[in-house]
PDB file of C-alpha atoms in Angstrom:
ATOM      1  CA  MET A 184       0.000   0.000   0.000  1.00 83.00           C
ATOM      2  CA  GLU A 185       1.424   3.375  -0.963  1.00 88.00           C
ATOM      3  CA  SER A 186       0.456   7.012  -1.101  1.00 90.00           C
ATOM      4  CA  THR A 187       1.595   9.894  -3.271  1.00 93.00           C
ATOM      5  CA  ALA A 188       1.782  13.608  -2.564  1.00 95.00           C
ATOM      6  CA  LYS A 189       2.865  16.274  -5.042  1.00 96.00           C
ATOM      7  CA  LEU A 190       3.863  19.889  -4.605  1.00 96.00           C
ATOM      8  CA  LYS A 191       4.097  21.956  -7.759  1.00 97.00           C
ATOM      9  CA  TYR A 192       5.463  25.361  -8.682  1.00 97.00           C
ATOM     10  CA  VAL A 193       7.801  25.708  -5.708  1.00 96.00           C
ATOM     11  CA  ARG A 194       9.836  28.885  -6.130  1.00 96.00           C
ATOM     12  CA  GLN A 195      13.217  27.297  -5.516  1.00 96.00           C
ATOM     13  CA  SER A 196      15.589  25.634  -7.933  1.00 96.00           C
ATOM     14  CA  PRO A 197      15.485  21.832  -8.246  1.00 97.00           C
ATOM     15  CA  PHE A 198      19.214  21.636  -7.497  1.00 96.00           C
ATOM     16  CA  LYS A 199      18.745  23.151  -4.033  1.00 96.00           C
ATOM     17  CA  ILE A 200      15.738  20.979  -3.205  1.00 96.00           C
ATOM     18  CA  ARG A 201      17.444  17.768  -4.391  1.00 95.00           C
ATOM     19  CA  PHE A 202      20.233  18.433  -1.892  1.00 96.00           C
ATOM     20  CA  VAL A 203      17.739  18.104   0.992  1.00 95.00           C
ATOM     21  CA  ALA A 204      15.681  15.343  -0.682  1.00 96.00           C
ATOM     22  CA  ASP A 205      18.797  13.147  -0.856  1.00 95.00           C
ATOM     23  CA  LEU A 206      19.060  13.313   2.946  1.00 94.00           C
ATOM     24  CA  ILE A 207      15.701  11.573   3.471  1.00 94.00           C
ATOM     25  CA  ARG A 208      15.465   9.203   0.493  1.00 94.00           C
ATOM     26  CA  GLY A 209      14.709   5.647   1.656  1.00 92.00           C
ATOM     27  CA  LYS A 210      14.412   6.559   5.345  1.00 93.00           C
ATOM     28  CA  ASP A 211      11.557   5.854   7.761  1.00 93.00           C
ATOM     29  CA  VAL A 212       8.985   8.642   7.967  1.00 94.00           C
ATOM     30  CA  THR A 213       9.742   9.416  11.632  1.00 94.00           C
ATOM     31  CA  ASP A 214      13.481   9.641  10.902  1.00 94.00           C
ATOM     32  CA  ALA A 215      12.815  11.838   7.872  1.00 95.00           C
ATOM     33  CA  ILE A 216      10.623  14.205   9.903  1.00 95.00           C
ATOM     34  CA  ASN A 217      13.362  14.519  12.535  1.00 96.00           C
ATOM     35  CA  ILE A 218      15.998  15.193   9.863  1.00 95.00           C
ATOM     36  CA  LEU A 219      13.865  17.796   8.084  1.00 95.00           C
ATOM     37  CA  SER A 220      12.884  19.617  11.268  1.00 95.00           C
ATOM     38  CA  SER A 221      16.542  19.996  12.253  1.00 96.00           C
ATOM     39  CA  THR A 222      17.842  20.915   8.779  1.00 94.00           C
ATOM     40  CA  ASN A 223      18.449  24.622   8.286  1.00 96.00           C
ATOM     41  CA  LYS A 224      17.375  24.902   4.634  1.00 95.00           C
ATOM     42  CA  LYS A 225      14.362  26.522   2.992  1.00 95.00           C
ATOM     43  CA  ALA A 226      13.610  23.313   1.082  1.00 95.00           C
ATOM     44  CA  SER A 227      13.178  21.360   4.316  1.00 96.00           C
ATOM     45  CA  GLU A 228       9.977  23.320   5.070  1.00 95.00           C
ATOM     46  CA  PHE A 229       8.465  22.317   1.716  1.00 95.00           C
ATOM     47  CA  LEU A 230       9.478  18.679   2.104  1.00 96.00           C
ATOM     48  CA  LEU A 231       8.196  18.477   5.686  1.00 96.00           C
ATOM     49  CA  LYS A 232       4.763  19.747   4.658  1.00 95.00           C
ATOM     50  CA  LEU A 233       4.705  17.368   1.715  1.00 96.00           C
ATOM     51  CA  LEU A 234       5.686  14.382   3.846  1.00 94.00           C
ATOM     52  CA  ASN A 235       2.950  15.135   6.387  1.00 93.00           C
ATOM     53  CA  SER A 236       0.485  15.398   3.513  1.00 94.00           C
ATOM     54  CA  ALA A 237       1.506  11.988   2.165  1.00 93.00           C
ATOM     55  CA  VAL A 238       1.005  10.413   5.613  1.00 91.00           C
ATOM     56  CA  SER A 239      -2.443  12.004   5.831  1.00 89.00           C
ATOM     57  CA  ASN A 240      -3.274  10.745   2.340  1.00 89.00           C
ATOM     58  CA  ILE A 241      -2.424   7.137   3.168  1.00 88.00           C
ATOM     59  CA  ASN A 242      -4.611   7.239   6.283  1.00 83.00           C
ATOM     60  CA  TYR A 243      -7.488   8.967   4.471  1.00 82.00           C
ATOM     61  CA  ASN A 244      -7.553   6.598   1.497  1.00 74.00           C
ATOM     62  CA  ASN A 245      -7.484   3.499   3.707  1.00 73.00           C
ATOM     63  CA  GLU A 246      -9.960   4.265   6.481  1.00 71.00           C
ATOM     64  CA  ASP A 247     -10.185   0.659   7.683  1.00 70.00           C
ATOM     65  CA  ILE A 248      -6.410   0.484   8.313  1.00 73.00           C
ATOM     66  CA  ASN A 249      -4.850   3.244  10.395  1.00 74.00           C
ATOM     67  CA  LEU A 250      -1.094   3.266   9.788  1.00 78.00           C
ATOM     68  CA  GLU A 251       1.318   4.936  12.190  1.00 80.00           C
ATOM     69  CA  GLN A 252       4.349   6.910  11.059  1.00 81.00           C
ATOM     70  CA  ASN A 253       6.587   4.139  12.441  1.00 85.00           C
ATOM     71  CA  ASP A 254       5.163   1.673   9.878  1.00 86.00           C
ATOM     72  CA  LEU A 255       5.900   3.886   6.834  1.00 91.00           C
ATOM     73  CA  TYR A 256       9.004   4.699   4.824  1.00 94.00           C
ATOM     74  CA  ILE A 257       9.839   6.936   1.874  1.00 95.00           C
ATOM     75  CA  LYS A 258       9.693   4.711  -1.187  1.00 95.00           C
ATOM     76  CA  LYS A 259      10.544   7.375  -3.769  1.00 95.00           C
ATOM     77  CA  ILE A 260      11.174  11.079  -3.734  1.00 96.00           C
ATOM     78  CA  TYR A 261      12.077  13.063  -6.792  1.00 94.00           C
ATOM     79  CA  VAL A 262      12.334  16.694  -7.774  1.00 96.00           C
ATOM     80  CA  ASP A 263      11.621  17.789 -11.335  1.00 96.00           C
ATOM     81  CA  GLY A 264      12.113  21.169 -12.907  1.00 96.00           C
ATOM     82  CA  GLY A 265       9.107  23.391 -13.405  1.00 96.00           C
ATOM     83  CA  PRO A 266       8.677  26.466 -15.556  1.00 97.00           C
ATOM     84  CA  THR A 267      11.342  29.151 -15.494  1.00 97.00           C
ATOM     85  CA  LEU A 268      10.630  32.851 -15.109  1.00 97.00           C
ATOM     86  CA  LYS A 269      12.948  34.771 -17.402  1.00 97.00           C
ATOM     87  CA  ARG A 270      13.980  38.222 -16.216  1.00 97.00           C
ATOM     88  CA  PHE A 271      16.634  40.664 -17.378  1.00 97.00           C
ATOM     89  CA  ARG A 272      19.046  42.834 -15.467  1.00 97.00           C
ATOM     90  CA  PRO A 273      21.003  45.801 -16.762  1.00 97.00           C
ATOM     91  CA  ALA A 274      24.646  45.074 -17.546  1.00 96.00           C
ATOM     92  CA  ALA A 275      27.656  47.103 -18.611  1.00 96.00           C
ATOM     93  CA  MET A 276      27.683  49.081 -21.876  1.00 96.00           C
ATOM     94  CA  GLY A 277      23.910  49.094 -22.303  1.00 96.00           C
ATOM     95  CA  ARG A 278      23.503  45.340 -22.458  1.00 97.00           C
ATOM     96  CA  ALA A 279      20.994  43.151 -20.643  1.00 97.00           C
ATOM     97  CA  ALA A 280      21.977  40.057 -18.656  1.00 97.00           C
ATOM     98  CA  PRO A 281      19.407  37.258 -18.357  1.00 97.00           C
ATOM     99  CA  ILE A 282      18.245  35.913 -14.982  1.00 97.00           C
ATOM    100  CA  LYS A 283      16.459  32.571 -14.745  1.00 97.00           C
ATOM    101  CA  LYS A 284      14.187  32.155 -11.724  1.00 97.00           C
ATOM    102  CA  ARG A 285      13.610  28.425 -11.545  1.00 97.00           C
ATOM    103  CA  MET A 286      10.672  26.478 -10.130  1.00 97.00           C
ATOM    104  CA  SER A 287      10.335  22.854  -9.021  1.00 97.00           C
ATOM    105  CA  HIS A 288       7.785  20.058  -8.861  1.00 97.00           C
ATOM    106  CA  ILE A 289       8.300  17.665  -5.923  1.00 97.00           C
ATOM    107  CA  THR A 290       6.781  14.150  -5.673  1.00 97.00           C
ATOM    108  CA  VAL A 291       6.906  11.921  -2.599  1.00 96.00           C
ATOM    109  CA  ILE A 292       5.731   8.286  -2.547  1.00 95.00           C
ATOM    110  CA  ILE A 293       5.518   6.542   0.810  1.00 94.00           C
ATOM    111  CA  GLY A 294       4.706   2.915   1.515  1.00 92.00           C
ATOM    112  CA  GLU A 295       4.465   0.276   4.212  1.00 89.00           C
ATOM    113  CA  LYS A 296       7.524  -1.562   5.453  1.00 84.00           C
TER     114      LYS A 296
END
């Protein structure tokens, strides 16, 4: 039994979010929550909310079986690139330098041990 939660259009680059996602990949949900709550990164807030949502989804979809966080682990977690906002900044000699403001789509799949 597994549950999926997705978070789309996160205003942070996929590279920065993957750094934190690699810390919790394959871990138990309780361990992952402890790691994310003690990690001092902006991406850890997004991933913590998403992980709590996935746990709620698995309990909501299977009302007859109430699973605890101790019985669950992170099966898959991946971060894909979203759309990019393209902005321009003035540069020397009248030129314009491009700025890419990247977005991410995060997917978490949790399952039973």
